[in-house]
PDB file of C-alpha atoms in Angstrom:
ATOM      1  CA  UNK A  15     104.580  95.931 108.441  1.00 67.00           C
ATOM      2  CA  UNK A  16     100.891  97.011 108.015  1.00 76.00           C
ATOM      3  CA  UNK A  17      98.147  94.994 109.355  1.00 86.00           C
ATOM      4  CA  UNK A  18      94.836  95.257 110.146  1.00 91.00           C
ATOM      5  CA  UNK A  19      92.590  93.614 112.950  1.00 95.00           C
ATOM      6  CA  UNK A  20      88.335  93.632 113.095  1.00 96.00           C
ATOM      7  CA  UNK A  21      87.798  92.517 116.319  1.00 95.00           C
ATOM      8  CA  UNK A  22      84.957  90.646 115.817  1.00 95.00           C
ATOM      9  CA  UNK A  23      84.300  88.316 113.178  1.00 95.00           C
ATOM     10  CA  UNK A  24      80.205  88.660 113.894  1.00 96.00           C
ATOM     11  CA  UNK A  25      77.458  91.671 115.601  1.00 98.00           C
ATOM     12  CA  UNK A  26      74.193  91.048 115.917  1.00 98.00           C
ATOM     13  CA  UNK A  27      71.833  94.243 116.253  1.00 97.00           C
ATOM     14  CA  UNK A  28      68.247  95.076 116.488  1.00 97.00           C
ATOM     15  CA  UNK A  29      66.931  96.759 114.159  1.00 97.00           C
ATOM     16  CA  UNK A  30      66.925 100.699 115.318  1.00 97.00           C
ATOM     17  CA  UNK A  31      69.675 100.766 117.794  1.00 97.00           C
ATOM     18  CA  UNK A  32      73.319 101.732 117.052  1.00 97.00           C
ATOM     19  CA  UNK A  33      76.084  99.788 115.641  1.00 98.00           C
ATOM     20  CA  UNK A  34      79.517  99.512 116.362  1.00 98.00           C
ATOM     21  CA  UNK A  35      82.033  97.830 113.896  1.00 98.00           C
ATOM     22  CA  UNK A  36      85.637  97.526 115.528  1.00 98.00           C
ATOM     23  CA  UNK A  37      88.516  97.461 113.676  1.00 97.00           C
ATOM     24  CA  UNK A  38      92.335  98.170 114.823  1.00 96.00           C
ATOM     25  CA  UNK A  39      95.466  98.537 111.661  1.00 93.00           C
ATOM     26  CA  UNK A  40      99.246  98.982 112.774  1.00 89.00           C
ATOM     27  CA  UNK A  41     100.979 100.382 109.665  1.00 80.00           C
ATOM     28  CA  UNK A  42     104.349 102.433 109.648  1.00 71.00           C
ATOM     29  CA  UNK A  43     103.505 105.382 107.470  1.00 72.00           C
ATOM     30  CA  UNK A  44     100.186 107.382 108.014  1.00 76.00           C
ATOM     31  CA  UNK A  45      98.431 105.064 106.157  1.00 82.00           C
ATOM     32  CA  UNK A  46      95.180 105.710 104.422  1.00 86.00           C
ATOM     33  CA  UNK A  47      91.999 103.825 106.036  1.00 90.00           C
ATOM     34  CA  UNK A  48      88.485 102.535 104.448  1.00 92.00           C
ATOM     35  CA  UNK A  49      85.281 100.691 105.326  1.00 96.00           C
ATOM     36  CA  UNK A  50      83.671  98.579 101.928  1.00 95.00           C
ATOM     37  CA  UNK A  51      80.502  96.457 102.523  1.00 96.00           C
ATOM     38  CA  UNK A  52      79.986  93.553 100.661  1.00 94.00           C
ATOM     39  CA  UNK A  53      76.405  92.292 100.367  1.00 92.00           C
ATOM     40  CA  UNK A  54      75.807  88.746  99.859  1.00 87.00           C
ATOM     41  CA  UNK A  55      76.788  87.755  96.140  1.00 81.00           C
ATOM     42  CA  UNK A  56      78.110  91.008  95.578  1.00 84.00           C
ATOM     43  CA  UNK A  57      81.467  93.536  95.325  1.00 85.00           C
ATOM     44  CA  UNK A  58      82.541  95.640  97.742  1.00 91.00           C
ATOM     45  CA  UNK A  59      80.976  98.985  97.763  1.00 92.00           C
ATOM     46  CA  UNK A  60      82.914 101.780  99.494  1.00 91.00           C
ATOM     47  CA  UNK A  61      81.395 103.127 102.503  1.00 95.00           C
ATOM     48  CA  UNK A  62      83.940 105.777 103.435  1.00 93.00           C
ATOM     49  CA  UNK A  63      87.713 106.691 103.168  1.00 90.00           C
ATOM     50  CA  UNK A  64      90.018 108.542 105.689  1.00 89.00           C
ATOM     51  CA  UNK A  65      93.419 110.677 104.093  1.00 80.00           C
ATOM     52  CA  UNK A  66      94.558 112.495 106.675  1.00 74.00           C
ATOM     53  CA  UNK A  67      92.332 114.744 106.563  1.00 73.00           C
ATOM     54  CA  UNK A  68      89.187 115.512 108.984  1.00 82.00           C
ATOM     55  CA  UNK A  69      89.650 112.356 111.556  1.00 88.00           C
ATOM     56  CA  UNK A  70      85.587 111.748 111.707  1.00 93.00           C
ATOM     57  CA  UNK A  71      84.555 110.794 108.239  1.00 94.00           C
ATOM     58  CA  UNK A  72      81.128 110.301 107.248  1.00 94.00           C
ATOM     59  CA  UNK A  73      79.937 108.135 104.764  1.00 94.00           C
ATOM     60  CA  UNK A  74      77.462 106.769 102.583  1.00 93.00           C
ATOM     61  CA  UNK A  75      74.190 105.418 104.600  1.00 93.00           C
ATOM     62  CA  UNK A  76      74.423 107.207 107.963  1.00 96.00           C
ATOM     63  CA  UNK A  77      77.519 105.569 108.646  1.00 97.00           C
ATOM     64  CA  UNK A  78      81.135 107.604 109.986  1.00 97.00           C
ATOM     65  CA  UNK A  79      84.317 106.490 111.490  1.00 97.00           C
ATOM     66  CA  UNK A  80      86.775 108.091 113.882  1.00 94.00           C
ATOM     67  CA  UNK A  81      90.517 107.508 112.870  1.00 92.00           C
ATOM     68  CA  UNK A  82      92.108 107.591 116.143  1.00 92.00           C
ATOM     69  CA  UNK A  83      95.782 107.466 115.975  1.00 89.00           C
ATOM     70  CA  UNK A  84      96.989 107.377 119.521  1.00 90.00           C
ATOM     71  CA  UNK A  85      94.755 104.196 119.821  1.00 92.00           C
ATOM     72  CA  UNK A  86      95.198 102.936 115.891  1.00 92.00           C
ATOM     73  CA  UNK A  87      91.646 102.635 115.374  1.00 95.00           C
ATOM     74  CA  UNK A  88      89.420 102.570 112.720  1.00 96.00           C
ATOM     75  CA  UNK A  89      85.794 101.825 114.252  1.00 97.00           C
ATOM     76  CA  UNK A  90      83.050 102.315 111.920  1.00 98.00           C
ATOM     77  CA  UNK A  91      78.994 103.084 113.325  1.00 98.00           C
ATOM     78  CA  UNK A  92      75.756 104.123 112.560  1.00 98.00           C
ATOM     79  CA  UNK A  93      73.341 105.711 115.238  1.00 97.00           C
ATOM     80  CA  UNK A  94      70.245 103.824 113.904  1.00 97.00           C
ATOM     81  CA  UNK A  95      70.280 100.061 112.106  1.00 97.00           C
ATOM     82  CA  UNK A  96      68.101  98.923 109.244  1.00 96.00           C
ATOM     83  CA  UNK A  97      67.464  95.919 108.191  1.00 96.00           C
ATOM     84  CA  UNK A  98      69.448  96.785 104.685  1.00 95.00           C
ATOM     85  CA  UNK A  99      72.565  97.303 106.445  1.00 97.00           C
ATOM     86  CA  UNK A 100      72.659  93.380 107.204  1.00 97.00           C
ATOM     87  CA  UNK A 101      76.443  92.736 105.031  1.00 97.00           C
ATOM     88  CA  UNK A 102      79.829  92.005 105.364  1.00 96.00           C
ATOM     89  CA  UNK A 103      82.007  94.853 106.114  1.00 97.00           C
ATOM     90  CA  UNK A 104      85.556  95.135 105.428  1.00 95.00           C
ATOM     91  CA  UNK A 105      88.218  97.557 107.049  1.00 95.00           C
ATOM     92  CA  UNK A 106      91.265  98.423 104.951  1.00 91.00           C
ATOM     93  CA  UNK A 107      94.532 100.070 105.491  1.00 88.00           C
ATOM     94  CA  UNK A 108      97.208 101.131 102.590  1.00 82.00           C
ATOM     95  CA  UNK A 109     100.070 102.807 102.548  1.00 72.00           C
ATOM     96  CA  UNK A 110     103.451 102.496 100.732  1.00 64.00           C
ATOM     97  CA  UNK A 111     105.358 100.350 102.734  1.00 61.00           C
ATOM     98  CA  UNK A 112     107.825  98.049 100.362  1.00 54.00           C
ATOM     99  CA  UNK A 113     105.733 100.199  97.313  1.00 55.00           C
ATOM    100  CA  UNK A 114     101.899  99.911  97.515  1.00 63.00           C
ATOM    101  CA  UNK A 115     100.088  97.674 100.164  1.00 68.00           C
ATOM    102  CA  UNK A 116      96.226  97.034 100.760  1.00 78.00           C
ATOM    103  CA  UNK A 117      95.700  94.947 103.345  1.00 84.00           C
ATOM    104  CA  UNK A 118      91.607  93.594 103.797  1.00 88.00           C
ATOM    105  CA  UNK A 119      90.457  93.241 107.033  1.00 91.00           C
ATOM    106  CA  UNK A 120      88.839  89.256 108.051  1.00 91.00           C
ATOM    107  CA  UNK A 121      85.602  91.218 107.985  1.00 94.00           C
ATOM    108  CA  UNK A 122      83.004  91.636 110.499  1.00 97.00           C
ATOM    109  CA  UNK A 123      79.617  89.783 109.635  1.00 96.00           C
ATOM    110  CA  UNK A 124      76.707  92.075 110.761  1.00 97.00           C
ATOM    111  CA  UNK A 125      72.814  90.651 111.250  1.00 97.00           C
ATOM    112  CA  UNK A 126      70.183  92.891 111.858  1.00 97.00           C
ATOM    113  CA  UNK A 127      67.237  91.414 113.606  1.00 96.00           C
ATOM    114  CA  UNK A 128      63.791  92.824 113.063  1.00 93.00           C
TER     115      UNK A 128
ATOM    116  CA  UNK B   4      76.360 104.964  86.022  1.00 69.00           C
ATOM    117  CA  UNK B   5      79.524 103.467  85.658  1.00 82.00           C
ATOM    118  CA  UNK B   6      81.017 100.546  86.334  1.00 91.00           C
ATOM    119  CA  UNK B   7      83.130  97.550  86.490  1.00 95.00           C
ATOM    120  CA  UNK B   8      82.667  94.844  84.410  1.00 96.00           C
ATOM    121  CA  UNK B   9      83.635  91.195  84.911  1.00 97.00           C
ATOM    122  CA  UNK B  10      83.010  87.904  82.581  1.00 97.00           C
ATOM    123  CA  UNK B  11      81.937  85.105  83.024  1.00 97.00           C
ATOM    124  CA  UNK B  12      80.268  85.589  86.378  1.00 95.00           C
ATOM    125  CA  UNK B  13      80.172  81.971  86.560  1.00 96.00           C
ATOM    126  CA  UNK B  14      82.878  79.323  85.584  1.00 97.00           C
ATOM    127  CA  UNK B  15      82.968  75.809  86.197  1.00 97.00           C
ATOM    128  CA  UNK B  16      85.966  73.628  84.836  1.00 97.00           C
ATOM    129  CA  UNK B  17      88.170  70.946  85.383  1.00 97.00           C
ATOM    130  CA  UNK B  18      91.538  70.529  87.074  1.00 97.00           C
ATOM    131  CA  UNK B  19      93.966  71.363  84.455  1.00 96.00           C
ATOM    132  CA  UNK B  20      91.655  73.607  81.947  1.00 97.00           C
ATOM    133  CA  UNK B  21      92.941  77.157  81.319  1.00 97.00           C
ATOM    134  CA  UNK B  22      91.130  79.735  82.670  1.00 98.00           C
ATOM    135  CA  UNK B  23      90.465  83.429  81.768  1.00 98.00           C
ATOM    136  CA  UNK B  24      88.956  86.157  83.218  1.00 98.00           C
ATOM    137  CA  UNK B  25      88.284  89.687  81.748  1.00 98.00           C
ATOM    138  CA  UNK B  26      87.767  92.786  83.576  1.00 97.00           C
ATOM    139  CA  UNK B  27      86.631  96.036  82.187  1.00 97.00           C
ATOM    140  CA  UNK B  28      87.473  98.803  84.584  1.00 96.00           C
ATOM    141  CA  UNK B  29      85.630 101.946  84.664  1.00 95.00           C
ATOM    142  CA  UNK B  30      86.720 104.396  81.577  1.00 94.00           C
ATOM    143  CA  UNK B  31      89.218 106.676  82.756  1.00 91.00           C
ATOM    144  CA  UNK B  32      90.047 104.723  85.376  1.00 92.00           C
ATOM    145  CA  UNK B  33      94.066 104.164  85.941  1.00 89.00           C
ATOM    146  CA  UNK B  34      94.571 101.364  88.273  1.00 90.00           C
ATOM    147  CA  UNK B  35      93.158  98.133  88.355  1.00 93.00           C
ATOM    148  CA  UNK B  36      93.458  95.425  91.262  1.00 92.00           C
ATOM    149  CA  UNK B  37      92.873  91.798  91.191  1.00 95.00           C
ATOM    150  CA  UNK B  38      91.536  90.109  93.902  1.00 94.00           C
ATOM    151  CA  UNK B  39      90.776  86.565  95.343  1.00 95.00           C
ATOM    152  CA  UNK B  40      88.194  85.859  98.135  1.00 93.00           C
ATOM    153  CA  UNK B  41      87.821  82.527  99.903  1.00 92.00           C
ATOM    154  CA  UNK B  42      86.415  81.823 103.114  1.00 86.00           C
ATOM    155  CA  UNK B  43      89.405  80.827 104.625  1.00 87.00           C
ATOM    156  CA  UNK B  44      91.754  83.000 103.718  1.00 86.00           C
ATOM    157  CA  UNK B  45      89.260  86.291 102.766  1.00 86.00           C
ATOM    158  CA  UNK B  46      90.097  89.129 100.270  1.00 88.00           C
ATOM    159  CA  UNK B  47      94.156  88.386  99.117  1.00 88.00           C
ATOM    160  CA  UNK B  48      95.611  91.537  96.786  1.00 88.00           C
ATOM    161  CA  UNK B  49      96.496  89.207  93.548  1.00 93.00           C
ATOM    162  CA  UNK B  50      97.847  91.885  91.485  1.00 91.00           C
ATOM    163  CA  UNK B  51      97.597  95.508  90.395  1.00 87.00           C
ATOM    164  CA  UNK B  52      98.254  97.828  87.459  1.00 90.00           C
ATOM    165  CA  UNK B  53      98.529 101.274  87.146  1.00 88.00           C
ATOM    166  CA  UNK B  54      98.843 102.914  83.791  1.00 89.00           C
ATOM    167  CA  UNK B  55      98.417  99.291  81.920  1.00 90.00           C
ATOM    168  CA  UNK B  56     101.439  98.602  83.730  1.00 89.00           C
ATOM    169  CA  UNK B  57     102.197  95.802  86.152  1.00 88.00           C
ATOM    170  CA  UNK B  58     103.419  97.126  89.908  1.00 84.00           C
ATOM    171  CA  UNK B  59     102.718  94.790  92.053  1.00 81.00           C
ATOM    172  CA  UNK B  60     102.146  91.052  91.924  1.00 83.00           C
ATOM    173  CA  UNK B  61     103.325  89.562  94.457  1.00 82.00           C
ATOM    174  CA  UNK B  62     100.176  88.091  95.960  1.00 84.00           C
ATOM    175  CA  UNK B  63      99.998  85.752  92.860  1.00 89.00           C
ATOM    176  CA  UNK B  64     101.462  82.295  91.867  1.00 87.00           C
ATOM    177  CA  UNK B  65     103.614  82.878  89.377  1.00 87.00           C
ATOM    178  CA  UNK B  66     103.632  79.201  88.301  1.00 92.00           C
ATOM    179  CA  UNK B  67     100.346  79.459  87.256  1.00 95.00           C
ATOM    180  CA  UNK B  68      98.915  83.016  87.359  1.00 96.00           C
ATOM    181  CA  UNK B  69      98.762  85.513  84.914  1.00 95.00           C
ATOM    182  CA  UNK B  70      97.696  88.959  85.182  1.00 95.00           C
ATOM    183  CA  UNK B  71      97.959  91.412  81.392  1.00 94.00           C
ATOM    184  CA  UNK B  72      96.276  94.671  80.329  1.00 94.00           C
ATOM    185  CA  UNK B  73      96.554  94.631  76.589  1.00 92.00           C
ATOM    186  CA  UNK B  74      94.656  97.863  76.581  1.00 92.00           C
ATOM    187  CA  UNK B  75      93.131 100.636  78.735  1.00 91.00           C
ATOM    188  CA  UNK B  76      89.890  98.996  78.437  1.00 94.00           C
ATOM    189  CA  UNK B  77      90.552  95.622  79.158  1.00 96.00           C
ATOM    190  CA  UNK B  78      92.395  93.237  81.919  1.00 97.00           C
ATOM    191  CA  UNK B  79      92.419  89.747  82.465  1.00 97.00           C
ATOM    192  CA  UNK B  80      93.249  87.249  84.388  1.00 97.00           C
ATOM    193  CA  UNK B  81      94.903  83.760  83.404  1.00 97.00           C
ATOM    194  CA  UNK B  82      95.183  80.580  85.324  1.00 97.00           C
ATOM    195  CA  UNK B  83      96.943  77.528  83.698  1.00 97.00           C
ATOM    196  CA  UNK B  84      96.617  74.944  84.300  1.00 96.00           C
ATOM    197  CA  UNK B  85      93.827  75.404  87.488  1.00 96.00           C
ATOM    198  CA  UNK B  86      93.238  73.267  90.709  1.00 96.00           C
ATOM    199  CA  UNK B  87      90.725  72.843  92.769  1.00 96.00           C
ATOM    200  CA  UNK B  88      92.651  75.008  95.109  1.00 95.00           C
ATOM    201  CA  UNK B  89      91.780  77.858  93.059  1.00 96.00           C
ATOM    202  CA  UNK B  90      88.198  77.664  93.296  1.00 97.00           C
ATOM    203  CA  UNK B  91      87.026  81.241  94.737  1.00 97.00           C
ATOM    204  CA  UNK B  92      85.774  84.346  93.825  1.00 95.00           C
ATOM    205  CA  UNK B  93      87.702  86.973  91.772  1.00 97.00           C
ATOM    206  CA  UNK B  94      87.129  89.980  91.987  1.00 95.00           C
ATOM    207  CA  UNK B  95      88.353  93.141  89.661  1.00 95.00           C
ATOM    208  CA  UNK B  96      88.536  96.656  90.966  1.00 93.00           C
ATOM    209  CA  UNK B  97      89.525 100.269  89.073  1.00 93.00           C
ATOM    210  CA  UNK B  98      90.303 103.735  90.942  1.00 88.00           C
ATOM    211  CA  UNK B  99      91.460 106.330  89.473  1.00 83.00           C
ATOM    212  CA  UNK B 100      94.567 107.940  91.346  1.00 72.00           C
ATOM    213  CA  UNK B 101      97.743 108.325  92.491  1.00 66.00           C
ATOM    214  CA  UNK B 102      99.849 106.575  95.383  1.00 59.00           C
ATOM    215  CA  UNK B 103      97.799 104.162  97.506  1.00 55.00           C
ATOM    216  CA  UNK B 104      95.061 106.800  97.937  1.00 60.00           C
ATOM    217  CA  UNK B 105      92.762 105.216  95.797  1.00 74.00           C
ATOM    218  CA  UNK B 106      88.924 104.763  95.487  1.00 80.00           C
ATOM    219  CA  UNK B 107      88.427 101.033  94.590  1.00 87.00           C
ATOM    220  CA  UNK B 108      85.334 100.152  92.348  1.00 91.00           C
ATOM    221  CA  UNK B 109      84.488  96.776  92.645  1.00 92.00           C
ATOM    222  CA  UNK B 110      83.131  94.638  89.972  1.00 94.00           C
ATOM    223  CA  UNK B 111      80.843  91.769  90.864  1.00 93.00           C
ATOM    224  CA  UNK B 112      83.365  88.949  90.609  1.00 94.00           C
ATOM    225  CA  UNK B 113      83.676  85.894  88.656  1.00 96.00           C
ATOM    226  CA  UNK B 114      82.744  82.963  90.778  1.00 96.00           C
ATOM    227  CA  UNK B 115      85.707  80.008  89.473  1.00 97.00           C
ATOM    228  CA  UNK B 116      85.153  76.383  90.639  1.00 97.00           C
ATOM    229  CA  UNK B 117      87.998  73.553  89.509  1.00 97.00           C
ATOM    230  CA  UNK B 118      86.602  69.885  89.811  1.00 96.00           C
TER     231      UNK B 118
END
């Protein structure tokens, strides 16, 4: 069964230093993997997307991710925080176990202080 | 710029009403995925279509859940009758795609509260 785990549920950063969003999936077919941030009172915009491709993906915003299978992470950062990246950010996982799965992430609630 | 579409952002009704909500994906968009988000139990998977068809609904209460394409350009979602345990927001997402590597576009959810 697929799953996915964000390690913490809240990371506080200041403003210009790097951030570091955890996030941990168990799935039993090389599953596909993606970071959306939600802004408050918003959807979910897509940050970025690994396919089994090139294991560091970069996204949207300065932001990448390292799909690390031998440690079935997922973590998603950003060298340099602004104040605009304060959001909720969700890590996903599908693949086609028992047909097609998506499994959300609790999210990870991220504050930027000035 | 494209994008999805959801109405009524807001809805507000009482225990028992019928509710709909409409969804128009992104043209050219194949799939569409219904979602729920509460702060207890976060982002559920309701339902999702590809093609206008039906694939996977398992996340949803059949008792009282609906989920229908009638056309490319249009989905909805029906709840009858509602609780106040379905007060949350729903969100509607389109990708375009095969298998389960798919983009998602989100919409910007209908916020439902049941007196």
């Amino acid at each position: 069964a697929q799953s996915v785990t964000q390690l913490d549920s809240h990371v506080s950063v200041s403003e210009g230093t790097p951030v570091l969003l955890r996030c941990n999936y168990s799935s039993s077919y090389s599953p596909s993997l993606f970071w959306y941030v939600q802004h408050p009172n918003k959807g979910l915009q897509l940050l970025l997307k690994y396919t089994s491709a090139a294991t560091l993906v970069k996204g949207i915003n300065g932001f990448e991710a390292e799909f690390k299978k031998s440690e079935t992470s997922f973590h998603l950062t950003k060298p340099s925080a602004h104040m605009s990246d304060a959001a909720e950010y969700f890590c996903v996982v599908s693949d086609h176990t028992g047909g097609f799965k998506t499994i959300f992430g609790a999210g990870t609630r991220l504050f930027v202080k000035a | 710029d494209a994008r999805v579409t959801q109405t009524p952002r807001h809805k507000v009704t009482e225990m028992g009403q019928e509710v709909t909500m409409r969804c128009q994906p992104i043209l050219g968009h194949n799939t569409v995925f219904w979602y729920r988000q509460t702060m207890m139990q976060g982002l559920e998977l309701l339902a999702y279509f590809r093609n206008r068809a039906p694939l996977d609904d398992s996340g949803m209460p059949k008792d009282r859940f609906s989920a229908e394409m009638p056309d490319a350009t249009l989905a909805t979602l029906k709840i009858q009758p509602s609780e106040p345990r379905d007060s949350a927001v729903y969100f509607c997402a389109s990708g375009l795609g095969t298998g389960f590597l798919v983009e998602q576009f989100f919409g910007p959810g209908t916020r439902l509260t049941v007196l």
